[in-house]
Amino acid sequence: MSELRSAIDALRCEQLAEQPDARIEEDLAELQRAAETLEVERLRRLAEIERRGIFQRDGHLSAASWLASAFKVSWGTAREQVRVAKALQEMPATRQALDDGELSMSAMRVLVAARDADPSAFGRCERELVEAARIHSVGDLQRVASYWRQAVERERGLQGEDKLRERRRLHASLTFLGMVRLDGDLDPETGETLLTALRAVLDAESRSGHGSDGRTQAQRRADALGEICRQWLDLAERPSVGGEKPHVTVTIGVDVLRDGSGGPSELDHVGPADPGIAKRLACDASIMRVVMTGRSEPLDVGRRTPVVSPAMRRAVIARDRHCRFPGCDRPHTWCDAHHVVHWADGGPTAVANLVLLCRRHHRLVHRTGGFHLELADGLPVFRRPDGSMLEERAPP
């Protein structure tokens, strides 16, 4: 390793501006080969760490957990690297081709992904697929691997439901800025259930006349999945976890509620959240007071109290029936009880200060520079960002 570090230090000392084009090109080619060789060796050692369980020494439950903690890589990246490292140990022909410099890391990852379809079938065909990787570009290799996977899947599809169900998987990985990436394969029954639920939400939106709001189909499906999850969390009979009903939790500083200052708010799983999101979530939530000391240690924890009581919510539902945004008829099960004047700004939690808004229109009203809602003679009045009034219109 000391020789490797010395070689890297020597490269860093070179003045690239003084080197001829041919030398730069030759160096890059050599470095590319060396980098891929080093990556193979890194993955080999990672697989050995996973095999020995070395990560357990520091209390980690998996090699991916250890990798993410020790080297500050994302969870998704750590899991993928461990998966590839383990798979390579079962791919001798692929490993040999990598050692011989005949495969790129990109081609290797295509083969690892192909192996996921059926490891035993891949083992029987590995040499042929490695040969295809030697002669084809990565793009063409992906097509070859896709055709191979389809053939395997057709064959497995003839072997009954259990074989298909064995392949089910779902990954939910935290990515940049708190976004969550989903990736998975569902068995036919679960897949049909998901598609039916998504279609039900999308059809309901279509009937509500909100089909041309600028969202792509992919964005509509993402919003529909969020609505399905939100409605499940709102069910009264959902099971308890850790002694309480599962719920979305956001930690908000008092100053954030008052004027949007005082540092970021934080969601339990995805981390820092925009103060506007936090304030919208707090609009219709259960609140627990936590008094902190100067060392960020809890000094006093109050009881969780609903901002809008169940009885008050029922009264608002009886009055409004559905989302009150002009032209929207999304049912009350899709709605939050919105404070016209936010309770953090001194607004009362009273039926007269509450209006049902569906999740999407609730977001639009809370958005900075978005739609504005006020009460006139006890009736909600909506204004566009430019201040002009939205006329009340009947839902389609």
Short mmCIF file of C-alpha atoms in Angstrom, two decimals:
data_model
loop_
_atom_site.label_atom_id
_atom_site.label_comp_id
_atom_site.label_asym_id
_atom_site.label_seq_id
_atom_site.Cartn_x
_atom_site.Cartn_y
_atom_site.Cartn_z
CA MET A 1 0.00 0.00 0.00
CA SER A 2 2.89 2.36 0.67
CA GLU A 3 4.10 1.87 -2.93
CA LEU A 4 0.58 2.64 -4.18
CA ARG A 5 0.44 5.86 -2.15
CA SER A 6 3.90 6.83 -3.43
CA ALA A 7 2.79 6.30 -7.03
CA ILE A 8 -0.30 8.47 -6.45
CA ASP A 9 1.84 11.20 -4.86
CA ALA A 10 4.14 11.13 -7.89
CA LEU A 11 1.17 11.58 -10.23
CA ARG A 12 -0.06 14.54 -8.20
CA CYS A 13 3.30 16.27 -8.60
CA GLU A 14 3.23 16.16 -12.40
CA GLN A 15 2.57 19.42 -14.22
CA LEU A 16 -0.09 18.35 -16.71
CA ALA A 17 0.02 21.61 -18.63
CA GLU A 18 3.57 20.74 -19.71
CA GLN A 19 2.75 17.24 -20.98
CA PRO A 20 2.09 16.52 -24.68
CA ASP A 21 -1.36 15.33 -25.79
CA ALA A 22 -0.20 11.77 -26.48
CA ARG A 23 1.27 11.44 -22.98
CA ILE A 24 -1.94 12.70 -21.34
CA GLU A 25 -3.99 10.25 -23.38
CA GLU A 26 -1.69 7.33 -22.56
CA ASP A 27 -1.74 8.21 -18.87
CA LEU A 28 -5.52 8.38 -18.83
CA ALA A 29 -5.83 4.96 -20.46
CA GLU A 30 -3.39 3.46 -17.97
CA LEU A 31 -5.10 5.12 -15.02
CA GLN A 32 -8.48 3.86 -16.23
CA ARG A 33 -7.22 0.29 -16.25
CA ALA A 34 -5.51 0.73 -12.88
CA ALA A 35 -8.62 2.30 -11.31
CA GLU A 36 -10.79 -0.60 -12.43
CA THR A 37 -8.26 -3.13 -11.15
CA LEU A 38 -8.16 -1.33 -7.80
CA GLU A 39 -11.98 -1.29 -7.67
CA VAL A 40 -12.09 -5.06 -8.19
CA GLU A 41 -9.63 -5.53 -5.33
CA ARG A 42 -11.63 -3.15 -3.14
CA LEU A 43 -14.81 -5.13 -3.80
CA ARG A 44 -12.97 -8.39 -3.08
CA ARG A 45 -11.95 -7.10 0.32
CA LEU A 46 -15.43 -5.75 0.98
CA ALA A 47 -16.87 -9.21 0.29
CA GLU A 48 -14.36 -10.69 2.73
CA ILE A 49 -15.36 -8.18 5.41
CA GLU A 50 -18.99 -9.20 4.83
CA ARG A 51 -18.12 -12.90 4.93
CA ARG A 52 -16.14 -12.65 8.19
CA GLY A 53 -18.63 -10.30 9.82
CA ILE A 54 -15.85 -7.84 10.72
CA PHE A 55 -18.46 -5.05 10.75
CA GLN A 56 -20.01 -6.57 13.90
CA ARG A 57 -16.96 -5.58 15.94
CA ASP A 58 -18.18 -1.97 16.01
CA GLY A 59 -21.80 -2.92 16.58
CA HIS A 60 -22.95 -2.61 12.97
CA LEU A 61 -25.68 -4.97 11.84
CA SER A 62 -24.50 -5.25 8.24
CA ALA A 63 -21.52 -4.56 6.02
CA ALA A 64 -23.58 -1.87 4.27
CA SER A 65 -24.17 -0.11 7.60
CA TRP A 66 -20.47 -0.22 8.39
CA LEU A 67 -19.52 1.04 4.92
CA ALA A 68 -21.96 3.94 5.07
CA SER A 69 -20.74 4.94 8.53
CA ALA A 70 -17.02 4.47 8.02
CA PHE A 71 -16.69 6.09 4.60
CA LYS A 72 -19.64 8.52 4.55
CA VAL A 73 -21.31 6.98 1.49
CA SER A 74 -25.08 6.93 1.06
CA TRP A 75 -27.09 3.92 2.19
CA GLY A 76 -28.13 3.15 -1.37
CA THR A 77 -24.52 3.22 -2.59
CA ALA A 78 -23.34 1.08 0.34
CA ARG A 79 -26.00 -1.59 -0.23
CA GLU A 80 -25.26 -1.68 -3.95
CA GLN A 81 -21.52 -2.07 -3.39
CA VAL A 82 -22.00 -4.92 -0.92
CA ARG A 83 -24.43 -6.60 -3.31
CA VAL A 84 -21.96 -6.36 -6.20
CA ALA A 85 -19.05 -7.51 -4.04
CA LYS A 86 -20.94 -10.61 -2.87
CA ALA A 87 -22.18 -11.42 -6.37
CA LEU A 88 -18.66 -11.25 -7.84
CA GLN A 89 -17.53 -14.02 -5.50
CA GLU A 90 -20.03 -16.31 -7.27
CA MET A 91 -19.03 -15.21 -10.79
CA PRO A 92 -15.64 -16.82 -11.52
CA ALA A 93 -15.64 -16.22 -15.28
CA THR A 94 -16.54 -12.57 -14.81
CA ARG A 95 -13.85 -12.15 -12.15
CA GLN A 96 -11.24 -13.73 -14.40
CA ALA A 97 -12.17 -11.45 -17.30
CA LEU A 98 -11.86 -8.45 -14.98
CA ASP A 99 -8.44 -9.62 -13.78
CA ASP A 100 -7.35 -10.00 -17.41
CA GLY A 101 -8.50 -6.46 -18.24
CA GLU A 102 -11.06 -7.74 -20.76
CA LEU A 103 -14.14 -6.30 -19.01
CA SER A 104 -14.96 -2.82 -17.79
CA MET A 105 -16.63 -2.18 -14.45
CA SER A 106 -19.70 -0.96 -16.34
CA ALA A 107 -19.96 -4.28 -18.18
CA MET A 108 -19.45 -6.14 -14.91
CA ARG A 109 -22.39 -4.29 -13.33
CA VAL A 110 -24.60 -5.26 -16.28
CA LEU A 111 -23.68 -8.90 -15.70
CA VAL A 112 -24.33 -8.62 -11.96
CA ALA A 113 -27.77 -7.17 -12.69
CA ALA A 114 -28.44 -10.02 -15.14
CA ARG A 115 -27.44 -12.55 -12.49
CA ASP A 116 -30.14 -11.18 -10.18
CA ALA A 117 -32.78 -12.64 -12.49
CA ASP A 118 -31.71 -16.21 -11.69
CA PRO A 119 -28.28 -16.90 -10.13
CA SER A 120 -28.37 -20.60 -10.99
CA ALA A 121 -29.32 -19.95 -14.63
CA PHE A 122 -26.60 -17.28 -14.83
CA GLY A 123 -24.04 -19.77 -13.53
CA ARG A 124 -24.88 -22.09 -16.43
CA CYS A 125 -24.62 -19.28 -19.01
CA GLU A 126 -21.93 -17.08 -17.45
CA ARG A 127 -19.18 -17.88 -19.97
CA GLU A 128 -21.43 -17.02 -22.94
CA LEU A 129 -22.53 -13.76 -21.32
CA VAL A 130 -18.92 -12.84 -20.47
CA GLU A 131 -17.97 -13.50 -24.08
CA ALA A 132 -20.78 -11.17 -25.17
CA ALA A 133 -19.40 -8.55 -22.77
CA ARG A 134 -15.98 -8.88 -24.38
CA ILE A 135 -17.21 -8.12 -27.90
CA HIS A 136 -20.15 -5.73 -27.36
CA SER A 137 -20.45 -2.15 -26.17
CA VAL A 138 -22.12 -1.64 -22.81
CA GLY A 139 -25.31 -0.49 -24.56
CA ASP A 140 -25.44 -3.60 -26.72
CA LEU A 141 -24.54 -5.78 -23.74
CA GLN A 142 -27.52 -4.36 -21.86
CA ARG A 143 -29.77 -5.45 -24.73
CA VAL A 144 -28.20 -8.92 -24.77
CA ALA A 145 -28.67 -9.20 -21.00
CA SER A 146 -32.26 -7.99 -21.28
CA TYR A 147 -33.09 -10.67 -23.86
CA TRP A 148 -31.41 -13.28 -21.67
CA ARG A 149 -33.36 -12.16 -18.61
CA GLN A 150 -36.62 -12.23 -20.55
CA ALA A 151 -35.93 -15.78 -21.65
CA VAL A 152 -35.16 -16.79 -18.05
CA GLU A 153 -38.26 -15.01 -16.77
CA ARG A 154 -40.45 -16.75 -19.34
CA GLU A 155 -39.01 -20.08 -18.25
CA ARG A 156 -39.49 -19.27 -14.57
CA GLY A 157 -43.02 -18.05 -15.25
CA LEU A 158 -43.92 -21.61 -16.24
CA GLN A 159 -42.76 -22.90 -12.84
CA GLY A 160 -45.62 -21.49 -10.81
CA GLU A 161 -46.49 -18.61 -8.54
CA ASP A 162 -43.98 -19.44 -5.79
CA LYS A 163 -41.00 -19.00 -8.10
CA LEU A 164 -42.18 -15.54 -9.11
CA ARG A 165 -42.93 -14.57 -5.53
CA GLU A 166 -39.39 -15.48 -4.49
CA ARG A 167 -38.12 -12.61 -6.63
CA ARG A 168 -40.13 -9.87 -4.91
CA ARG A 169 -38.08 -6.99 -3.51
CA LEU A 170 -38.42 -3.31 -2.71
CA HIS A 171 -35.67 -0.81 -1.95
CA ALA A 172 -36.37 2.67 -0.57
CA SER A 173 -33.14 4.69 -0.44
CA LEU A 174 -32.56 8.23 0.82
CA THR A 175 -30.87 10.36 -1.85
CA PHE A 176 -29.85 14.00 -2.32
CA LEU A 177 -31.85 16.74 -0.54
CA GLY A 178 -34.09 14.22 1.21
CA MET A 179 -35.52 12.67 -1.95
CA VAL A 180 -36.32 8.95 -1.65
CA ARG A 181 -35.60 6.57 -4.52
CA LEU A 182 -37.77 3.48 -4.97
CA ASP A 183 -36.68 0.38 -6.85
CA GLY A 184 -38.16 -3.08 -6.81
CA ASP A 185 -40.02 -5.99 -8.34
CA LEU A 186 -43.46 -7.06 -7.10
CA ASP A 187 -45.07 -10.45 -7.57
CA PRO A 188 -48.13 -10.41 -9.87
CA GLU A 189 -50.72 -10.26 -7.08
CA THR A 190 -49.00 -7.44 -5.18
CA GLY A 191 -48.27 -5.63 -8.42
CA GLU A 192 -51.91 -5.84 -9.44
CA THR A 193 -52.93 -4.51 -6.01
CA LEU A 194 -50.56 -1.55 -6.36
CA LEU A 195 -51.66 -0.74 -9.91
CA THR A 196 -55.33 -0.97 -8.90
CA ALA A 197 -54.81 1.39 -5.97
CA LEU A 198 -52.82 3.85 -8.09
CA ARG A 199 -55.46 3.72 -10.83
CA ALA A 200 -58.21 4.37 -8.28
CA VAL A 201 -56.49 7.55 -7.08
CA LEU A 202 -55.65 8.68 -10.62
CA ASP A 203 -59.22 8.03 -11.81
CA ALA A 204 -60.62 9.97 -8.86
CA GLU A 205 -58.38 12.91 -9.75
CA SER A 206 -59.46 12.67 -13.39
CA ARG A 207 -63.13 12.81 -12.38
CA SER A 208 -62.34 15.84 -10.23
CA GLY A 209 -61.27 17.72 -13.34
CA HIS A 210 -57.61 18.17 -12.35
CA GLY A 211 -56.11 16.36 -15.31
CA SER A 212 -54.33 19.34 -16.87
CA ASP A 213 -52.42 20.81 -13.93
CA GLY A 214 -48.92 20.58 -15.45
CA ARG A 215 -47.85 17.35 -13.74
CA THR A 216 -46.32 14.53 -15.75
CA GLN A 217 -47.77 11.03 -15.54
CA ALA A 218 -44.80 9.98 -13.41
CA GLN A 219 -45.48 12.86 -11.01
CA ARG A 220 -49.16 11.91 -10.84
CA ARG A 221 -48.25 8.33 -9.91
CA ALA A 222 -45.81 9.57 -7.25
CA ASP A 223 -48.52 11.82 -5.76
CA ALA A 224 -51.01 8.93 -5.88
CA LEU A 225 -48.62 6.66 -3.98
CA GLY A 226 -48.19 9.37 -1.35
CA GLU A 227 -51.97 9.66 -1.02
CA ILE A 228 -52.34 5.90 -0.57
CA CYS A 229 -49.68 5.86 2.16
CA ARG A 230 -51.15 8.93 3.87
CA GLN A 231 -54.63 7.41 3.97
CA TRP A 232 -53.26 4.19 5.45
CA LEU A 233 -51.52 6.15 8.20
CA ASP A 234 -54.83 7.95 8.87
CA LEU A 235 -56.70 4.66 9.50
CA ALA A 236 -57.88 4.25 13.07
CA GLU A 237 -57.31 0.48 13.11
CA ARG A 238 -53.71 0.50 11.93
CA PRO A 239 -51.31 -1.48 14.18
CA SER A 240 -49.16 0.12 16.87
CA VAL A 241 -45.37 0.33 16.52
CA GLY A 242 -43.33 0.97 19.65
CA GLY A 243 -46.50 1.56 21.64
CA GLU A 244 -48.00 4.21 19.36
CA LYS A 245 -49.66 4.48 15.98
CA PRO A 246 -47.17 5.04 13.13
CA HIS A 247 -47.14 8.62 11.91
CA VAL A 248 -45.05 11.17 10.06
CA THR A 249 -42.96 13.06 12.63
CA VAL A 250 -41.41 16.48 12.12
CA THR A 251 -39.35 18.35 14.72
CA ILE A 252 -39.88 22.11 14.50
CA GLY A 253 -38.26 24.97 16.39
CA VAL A 254 -40.62 27.52 17.91
CA ASP A 255 -39.02 30.30 15.84
CA VAL A 256 -39.71 28.33 12.65
CA LEU A 257 -43.41 28.25 13.49
CA ARG A 258 -43.46 31.93 14.33
CA ASP A 259 -41.60 33.47 11.42
CA GLY A 260 -39.77 30.76 9.46
CA SER A 261 -36.42 31.47 11.14
CA GLY A 262 -34.47 29.58 13.77
CA GLY A 263 -32.84 26.85 11.71
CA PRO A 264 -34.22 23.96 9.65
CA SER A 265 -36.95 21.60 10.69
CA GLU A 266 -36.32 17.89 10.55
CA LEU A 267 -38.32 14.83 9.48
CA ASP A 268 -37.58 11.55 11.23
CA HIS A 269 -36.39 9.60 8.18
CA VAL A 270 -35.33 12.02 5.45
CA GLY A 271 -33.72 14.69 7.64
CA PRO A 272 -33.86 18.50 7.22
CA ALA A 273 -37.11 19.85 5.79
CA ASP A 274 -38.04 23.25 4.44
CA PRO A 275 -39.73 25.40 7.12
CA GLY A 276 -42.74 25.79 4.82
CA ILE A 277 -43.25 22.01 4.74
CA ALA A 278 -42.93 21.84 8.52
CA LYS A 279 -45.46 24.61 9.07
CA ARG A 280 -47.95 22.99 6.66
CA LEU A 281 -47.62 19.63 8.43
CA ALA A 282 -48.13 21.35 11.79
CA CYS A 283 -51.33 22.96 10.50
CA ASP A 284 -53.30 19.76 11.18
CA ALA A 285 -51.27 17.53 13.48
CA SER A 286 -50.73 16.28 16.99
CA ILE A 287 -48.25 18.48 18.86
CA MET A 288 -45.81 17.46 21.59
CA ARG A 289 -43.84 20.14 23.41
CA VAL A 290 -40.15 19.33 24.02
CA VAL A 291 -38.13 21.87 26.03
CA MET A 292 -34.39 21.60 25.30
CA THR A 293 -31.40 22.68 27.38
CA GLY A 294 -28.49 24.58 25.85
CA ARG A 295 -26.75 21.26 25.17
CA SER A 296 -29.67 20.09 23.01
CA GLU A 297 -30.82 17.68 25.70
CA PRO A 298 -34.55 17.25 26.42
CA LEU A 299 -35.43 19.05 29.65
CA ASP A 300 -39.21 18.53 29.60
CA VAL A 301 -41.50 16.55 27.29
CA GLY A 302 -45.21 17.28 27.23
CA ARG A 303 -48.10 15.07 26.17
CA ARG A 304 -49.08 14.70 22.53
CA THR A 305 -52.16 16.82 21.88
CA PRO A 306 -54.11 16.98 18.60
CA VAL A 307 -54.26 20.50 17.20
CA VAL A 308 -57.69 19.69 15.76
CA SER A 309 -59.70 17.40 18.03
CA PRO A 310 -61.68 14.52 16.49
CA ALA A 311 -64.97 16.20 17.44
CA MET A 312 -63.91 19.47 15.82
CA ARG A 313 -62.77 17.64 12.70
CA ARG A 314 -66.15 15.93 12.43
CA ALA A 315 -67.82 19.33 12.65
CA VAL A 316 -65.63 20.74 9.88
CA ILE A 317 -66.32 17.65 7.73
CA ALA A 318 -70.06 17.99 8.29
CA ARG A 319 -69.89 21.61 7.14
CA ASP A 320 -67.43 21.38 4.21
CA ARG A 321 -67.91 17.73 3.03
CA HIS A 322 -64.91 17.96 0.67
CA CYS A 323 -61.99 20.19 -0.30
CA ARG A 324 -63.18 23.81 -0.38
CA PHE A 325 -60.73 24.98 -3.06
CA PRO A 326 -62.86 26.26 -5.97
CA GLY A 327 -63.74 23.41 -8.34
CA CYS A 328 -62.23 20.63 -6.20
CA ASP A 329 -64.36 17.80 -4.83
CA ARG A 330 -61.72 15.55 -3.30
CA PRO A 331 -63.43 13.81 -0.34
CA HIS A 332 -62.71 14.63 3.28
CA THR A 333 -60.58 11.48 3.64
CA TRP A 334 -58.08 13.18 1.29
CA CYS A 335 -58.14 16.44 3.23
CA ASP A 336 -56.45 18.27 6.09
CA ALA A 337 -58.17 20.74 8.39
CA HIS A 338 -56.35 23.94 7.40
CA HIS A 339 -56.05 26.88 9.79
CA VAL A 340 -56.92 30.01 7.81
CA VAL A 341 -54.82 31.90 10.35
CA HIS A 342 -52.15 29.44 11.50
CA TRP A 343 -52.31 28.55 15.18
CA ALA A 344 -48.61 29.45 15.48
CA ASP A 345 -49.54 32.98 14.37
CA GLY A 346 -52.25 33.27 17.02
CA GLY A 347 -55.13 31.86 15.00
CA PRO A 348 -57.75 29.99 17.02
CA THR A 349 -58.30 26.28 16.60
CA ALA A 350 -62.03 26.70 16.07
CA VAL A 351 -64.44 25.53 13.41
CA ALA A 352 -64.77 29.10 12.14
CA ASN A 353 -60.99 29.23 11.45
CA LEU A 354 -60.76 25.79 9.83
CA VAL A 355 -61.32 24.82 6.19
CA LEU A 356 -60.99 21.40 4.55
CA LEU A 357 -58.27 21.37 1.89
CA CYS A 358 -56.99 18.34 0.01
CA ARG A 359 -53.28 17.65 0.33
CA ARG A 360 -52.37 19.25 -3.01
CA HIS A 361 -54.35 22.44 -2.46
CA HIS A 362 -53.14 22.61 1.14
CA ARG A 363 -49.61 22.64 -0.26
CA LEU A 364 -50.49 25.40 -2.74
CA VAL A 365 -51.96 27.61 -0.01
CA HIS A 366 -48.91 27.20 2.24
CA ARG A 367 -46.41 27.80 -0.56
CA THR A 368 -44.58 31.14 -0.32
CA GLY A 369 -46.00 33.41 -3.00
CA GLY A 370 -48.81 30.93 -3.69
CA PHE A 371 -52.58 31.10 -3.34
CA HIS A 372 -53.98 33.07 -0.41
CA LEU A 373 -56.98 32.09 1.69
CA GLU A 374 -58.99 34.46 3.86
CA LEU A 375 -62.41 34.50 5.46
CA ALA A 376 -65.12 36.98 4.46
CA ASP A 377 -68.34 36.82 6.48
CA GLY A 378 -67.35 33.32 7.56
CA LEU A 379 -66.87 32.08 3.99
CA PRO A 380 -63.48 31.11 2.49
CA VAL A 381 -62.18 33.41 -0.23
CA PHE A 382 -59.26 32.22 -2.36
CA ARG A 383 -56.96 34.62 -4.18
CA ARG A 384 -54.37 33.93 -6.86
CA PRO A 385 -50.73 34.88 -6.26
CA ASP A 386 -51.40 38.17 -8.09
CA GLY A 387 -54.19 39.01 -5.61
CA SER A 388 -57.13 38.46 -7.95
CA MET A 389 -60.03 36.48 -6.50
CA LEU A 390 -60.81 32.93 -7.58
CA GLU A 391 -64.49 32.61 -8.37
CA GLU A 392 -66.30 29.79 -6.60
CA ARG A 393 -67.15 27.11 -9.14
CA ALA A 394 -68.97 23.84 -8.79
CA PRO A 395 -66.89 20.65 -9.04
CA PRO A 396 -67.22 18.77 -12.35
#
